[in-house]
Short mmCIF file of C-alpha atoms in Angstrom, two decimals:
data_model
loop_
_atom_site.label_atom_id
_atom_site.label_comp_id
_atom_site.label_asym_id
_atom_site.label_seq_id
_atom_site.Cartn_x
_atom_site.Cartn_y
_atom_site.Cartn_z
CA UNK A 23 65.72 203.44 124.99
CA UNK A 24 68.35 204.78 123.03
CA UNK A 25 68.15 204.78 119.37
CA UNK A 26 68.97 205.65 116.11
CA UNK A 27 67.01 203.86 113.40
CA UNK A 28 67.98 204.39 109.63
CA UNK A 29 65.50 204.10 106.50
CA UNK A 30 65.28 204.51 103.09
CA UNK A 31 67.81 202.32 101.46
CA UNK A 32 66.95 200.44 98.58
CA UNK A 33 68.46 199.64 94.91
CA UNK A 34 68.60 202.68 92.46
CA UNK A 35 70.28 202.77 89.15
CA UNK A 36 73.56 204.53 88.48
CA UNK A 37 72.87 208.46 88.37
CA UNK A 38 69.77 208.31 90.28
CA UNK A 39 69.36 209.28 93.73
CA UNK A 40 68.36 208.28 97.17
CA UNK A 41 67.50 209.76 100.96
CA UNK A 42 68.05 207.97 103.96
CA UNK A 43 66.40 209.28 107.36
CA UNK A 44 68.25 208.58 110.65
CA UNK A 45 65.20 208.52 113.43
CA UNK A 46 66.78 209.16 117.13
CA UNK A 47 64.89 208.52 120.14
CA UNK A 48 66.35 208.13 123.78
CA UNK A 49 69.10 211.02 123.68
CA UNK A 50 69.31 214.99 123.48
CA UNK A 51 69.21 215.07 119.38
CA UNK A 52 69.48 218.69 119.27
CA UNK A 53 72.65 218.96 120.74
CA UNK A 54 74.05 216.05 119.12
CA UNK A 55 76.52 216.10 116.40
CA UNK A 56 75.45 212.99 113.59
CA UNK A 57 77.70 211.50 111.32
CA UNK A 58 77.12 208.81 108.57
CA UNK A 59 79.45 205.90 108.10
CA UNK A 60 79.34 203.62 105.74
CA UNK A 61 80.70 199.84 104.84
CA UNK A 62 80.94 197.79 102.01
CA UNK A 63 79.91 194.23 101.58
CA UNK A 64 83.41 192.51 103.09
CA UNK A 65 85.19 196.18 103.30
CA UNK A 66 86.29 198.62 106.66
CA UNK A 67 84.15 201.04 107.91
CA UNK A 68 84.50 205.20 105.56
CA UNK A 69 83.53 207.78 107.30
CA UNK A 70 81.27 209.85 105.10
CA UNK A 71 80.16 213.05 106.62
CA UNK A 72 78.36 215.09 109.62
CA UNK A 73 76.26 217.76 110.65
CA UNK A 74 76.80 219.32 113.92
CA UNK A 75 74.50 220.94 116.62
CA UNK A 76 72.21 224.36 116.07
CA UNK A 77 74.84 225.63 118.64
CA UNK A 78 77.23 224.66 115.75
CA UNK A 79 75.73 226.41 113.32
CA UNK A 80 74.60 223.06 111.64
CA UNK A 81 78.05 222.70 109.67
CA UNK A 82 78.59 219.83 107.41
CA UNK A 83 81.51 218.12 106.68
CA UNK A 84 82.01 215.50 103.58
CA UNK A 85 84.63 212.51 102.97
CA UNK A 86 86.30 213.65 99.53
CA UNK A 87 84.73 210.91 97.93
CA UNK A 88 81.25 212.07 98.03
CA UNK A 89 81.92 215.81 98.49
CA UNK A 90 79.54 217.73 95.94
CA UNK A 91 77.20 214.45 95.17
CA UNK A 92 75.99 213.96 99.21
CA UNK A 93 73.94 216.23 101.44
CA UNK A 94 73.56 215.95 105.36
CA UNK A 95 70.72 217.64 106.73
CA UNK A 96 69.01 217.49 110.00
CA UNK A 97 65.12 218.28 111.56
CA UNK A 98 65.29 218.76 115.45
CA UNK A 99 62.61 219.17 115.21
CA UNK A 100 61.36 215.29 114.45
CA UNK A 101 64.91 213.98 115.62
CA UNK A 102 66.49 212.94 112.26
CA UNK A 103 68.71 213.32 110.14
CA UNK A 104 68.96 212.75 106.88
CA UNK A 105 71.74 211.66 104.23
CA UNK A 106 70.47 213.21 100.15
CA UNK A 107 72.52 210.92 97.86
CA UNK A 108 72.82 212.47 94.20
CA UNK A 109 74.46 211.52 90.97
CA UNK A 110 75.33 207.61 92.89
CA UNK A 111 78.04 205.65 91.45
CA UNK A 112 78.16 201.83 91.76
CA UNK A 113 81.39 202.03 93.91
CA UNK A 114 78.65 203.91 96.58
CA UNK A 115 77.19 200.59 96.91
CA UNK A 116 76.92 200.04 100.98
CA UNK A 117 75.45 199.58 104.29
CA UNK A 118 74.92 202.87 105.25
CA UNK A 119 75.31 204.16 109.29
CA UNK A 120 74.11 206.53 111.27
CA UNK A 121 76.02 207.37 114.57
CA UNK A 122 75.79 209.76 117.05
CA UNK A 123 79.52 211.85 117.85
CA UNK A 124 79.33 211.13 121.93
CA UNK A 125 80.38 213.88 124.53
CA UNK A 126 83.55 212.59 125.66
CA UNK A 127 86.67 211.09 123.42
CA UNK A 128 85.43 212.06 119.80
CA UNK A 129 84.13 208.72 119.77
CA UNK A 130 80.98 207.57 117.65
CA UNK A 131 78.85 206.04 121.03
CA UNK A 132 75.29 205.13 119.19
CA UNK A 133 75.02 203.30 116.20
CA UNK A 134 71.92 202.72 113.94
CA UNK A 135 71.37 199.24 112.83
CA UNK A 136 72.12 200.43 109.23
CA UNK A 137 70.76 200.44 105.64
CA UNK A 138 71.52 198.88 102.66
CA UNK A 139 72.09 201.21 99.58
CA UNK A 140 73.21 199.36 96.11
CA UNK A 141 73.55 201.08 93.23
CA UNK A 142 73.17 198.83 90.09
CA UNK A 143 71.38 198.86 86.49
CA UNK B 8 95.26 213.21 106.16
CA UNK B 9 96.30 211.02 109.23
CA UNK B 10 96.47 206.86 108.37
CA UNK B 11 95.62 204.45 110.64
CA UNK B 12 97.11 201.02 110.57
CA UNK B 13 96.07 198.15 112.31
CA UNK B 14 97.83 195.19 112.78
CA UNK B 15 98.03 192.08 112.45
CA UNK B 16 94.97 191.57 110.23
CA UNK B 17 93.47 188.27 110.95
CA UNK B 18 94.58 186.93 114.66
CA UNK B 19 93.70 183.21 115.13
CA UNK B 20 93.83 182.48 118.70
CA UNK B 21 91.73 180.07 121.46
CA UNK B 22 89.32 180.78 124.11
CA UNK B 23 90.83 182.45 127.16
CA UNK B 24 93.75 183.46 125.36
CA UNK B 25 95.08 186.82 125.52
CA UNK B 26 94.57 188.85 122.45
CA UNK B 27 96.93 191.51 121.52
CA UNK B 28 95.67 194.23 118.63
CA UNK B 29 98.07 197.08 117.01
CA UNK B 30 96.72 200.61 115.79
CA UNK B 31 99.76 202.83 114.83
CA UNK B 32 98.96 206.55 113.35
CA UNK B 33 100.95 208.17 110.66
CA UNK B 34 101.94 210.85 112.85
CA UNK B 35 101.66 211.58 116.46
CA UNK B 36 97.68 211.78 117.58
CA UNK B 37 96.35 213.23 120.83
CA UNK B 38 94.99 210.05 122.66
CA UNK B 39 92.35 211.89 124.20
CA UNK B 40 90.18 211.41 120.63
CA UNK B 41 91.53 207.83 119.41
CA UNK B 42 88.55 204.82 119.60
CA UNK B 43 88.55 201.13 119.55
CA UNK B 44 85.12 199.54 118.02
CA UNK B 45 83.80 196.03 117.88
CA UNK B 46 81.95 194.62 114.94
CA UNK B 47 80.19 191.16 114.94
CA UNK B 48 78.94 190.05 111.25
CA UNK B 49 75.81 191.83 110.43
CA UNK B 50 75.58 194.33 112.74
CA UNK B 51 76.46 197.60 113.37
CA UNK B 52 80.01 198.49 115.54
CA UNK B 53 80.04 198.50 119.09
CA UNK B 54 82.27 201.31 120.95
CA UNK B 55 84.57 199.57 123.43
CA UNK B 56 87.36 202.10 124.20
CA UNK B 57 87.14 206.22 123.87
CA UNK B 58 90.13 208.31 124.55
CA UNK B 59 92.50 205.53 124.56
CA UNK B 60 92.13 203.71 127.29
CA UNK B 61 88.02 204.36 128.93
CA UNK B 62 85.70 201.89 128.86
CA UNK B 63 82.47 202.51 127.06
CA UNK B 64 79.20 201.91 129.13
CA UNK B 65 78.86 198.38 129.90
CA UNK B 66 82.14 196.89 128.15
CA UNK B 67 83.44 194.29 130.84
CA UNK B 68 87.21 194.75 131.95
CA UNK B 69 88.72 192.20 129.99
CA UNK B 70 88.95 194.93 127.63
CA UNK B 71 91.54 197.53 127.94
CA UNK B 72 93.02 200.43 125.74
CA UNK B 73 96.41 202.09 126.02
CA UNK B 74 98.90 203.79 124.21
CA UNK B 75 99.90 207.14 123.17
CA UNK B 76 101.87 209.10 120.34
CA UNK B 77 101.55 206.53 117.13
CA UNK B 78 101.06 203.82 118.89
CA UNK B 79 98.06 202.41 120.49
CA UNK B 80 97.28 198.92 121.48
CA UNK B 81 93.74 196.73 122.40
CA UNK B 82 94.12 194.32 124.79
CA UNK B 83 91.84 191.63 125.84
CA UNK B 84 92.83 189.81 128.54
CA UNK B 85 90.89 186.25 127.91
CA UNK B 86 88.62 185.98 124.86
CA UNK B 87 85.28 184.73 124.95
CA UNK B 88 83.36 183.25 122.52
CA UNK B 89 81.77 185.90 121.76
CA UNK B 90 84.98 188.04 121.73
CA UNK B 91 85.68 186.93 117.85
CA UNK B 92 85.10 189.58 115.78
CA UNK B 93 86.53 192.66 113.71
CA UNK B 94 87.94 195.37 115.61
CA UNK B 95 88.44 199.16 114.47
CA UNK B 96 90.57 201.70 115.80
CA UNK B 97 89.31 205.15 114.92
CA UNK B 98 90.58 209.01 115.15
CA UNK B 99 88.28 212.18 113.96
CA UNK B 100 86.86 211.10 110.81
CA UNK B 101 89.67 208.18 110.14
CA UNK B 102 88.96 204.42 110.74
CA UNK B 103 91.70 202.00 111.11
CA UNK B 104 91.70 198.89 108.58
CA UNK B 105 90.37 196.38 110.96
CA UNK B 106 91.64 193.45 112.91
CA UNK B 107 89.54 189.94 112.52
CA UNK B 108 89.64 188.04 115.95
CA UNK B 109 89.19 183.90 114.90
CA UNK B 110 88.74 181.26 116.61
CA UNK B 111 92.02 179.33 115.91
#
């Protein structure tokens, strides 16, 4: 079956920091380029960065907004990815998703079911 | 930094009516990378449309994508119940502002 299931959300204080894991299973990983995406309670959908394929070089991209605070990292090894939040900020406050960049259309073609991050003191 | 904006933002219409949604980008797009994405309340979005006007993997053909330039349009042709929901249009890294399908 074809998967992606995030982990690692939780509640963490202003300042502090957090690491989500995206877990694929069902799909080439290792040539797959994985963005996060992320959604406020009642809000759109922000794009917030990817990592792309070995072949790729592994280069990451960040939305301005996190750019310097966020790292995207991958292991083909085990088939995740992973999202490093630093120095959070209550306006980060979010479901956070994984999603897979498809082959065809630049679309976003498997989603995780998402984790909650909320950043609070 | 290309803008997305969808329109209108809440449509209120009845089963098996035809439902009309609006994307428009803040300059002219290549339609081979613009998206259309379904999302029910708690749960992750669903791609419907990729490259305009394709069909994801098992979306039924009541939905259909077209458009080109800055202007891009979701059609479906006779909602369902389980039609109502938010739709997203989306381009590279940009997603549209969303468009809540309601029961009217």
């Amino acid at each position: 079956e074809v998967q992606l299931v995030e982990s690692g959300g939780g509640l963490v204080q202003p300042g502090g920091s957090l690491k989500l894991s995206c877990a694929a299973s069902g799909f080439t990983f290792s040539g797959s380029a994985m963005h996060w995406v992320r959604q406020a309670s009642g809000k759109g959908l922000e794009w917030v960065g990817r990592i792309r394929s070995k072949a790729n070089s592994y280069a990451t991209a960040y939305a301005a907004s996190v750019k310097g605070r966020f790292t995207i990292s991958r292991d083909d090894s085990k088939n995740t990815a992973y999202l490093q939040m630093n120095s959070l900020k209550t306006e980060d406050t979010a479901v956070y998703y994984c999603t897979r960049l498809g082959p065809a259309g630049g679309a976003f073609d498997i989603w995780g079911q998402g984790t909650m991050v909320t950043v609070s003191s | 930094e290309i803008v997305l904006t969808q329109s209108p933002g809440t449509l209120s219409l009845s089963p098996g009516e035809r439902a009309t949604l609006s994307c428009r980008a803040s300059q002219s797009v290549s339609s081979s990378y613009l998206a259309w994405y379904q999302q029910k309340p708690g749960q992750a979005p669903r791609l419907l449309i990729y490259g305009a006007s394709s069909r994801a993997t098992g979306i039924p053909d009541r939905f259909s994508g077209s458009g080109s330039g800055t202007d891009f349009t979701l059609t479906i042709s006779r909602l369902e119940p389980e039609d109502f929901a938010v739709y997203y249009c989306q381009l590279g890294n940009t997603f549209g502002g969303g468009t809540k399908v309601e029961i009217k």
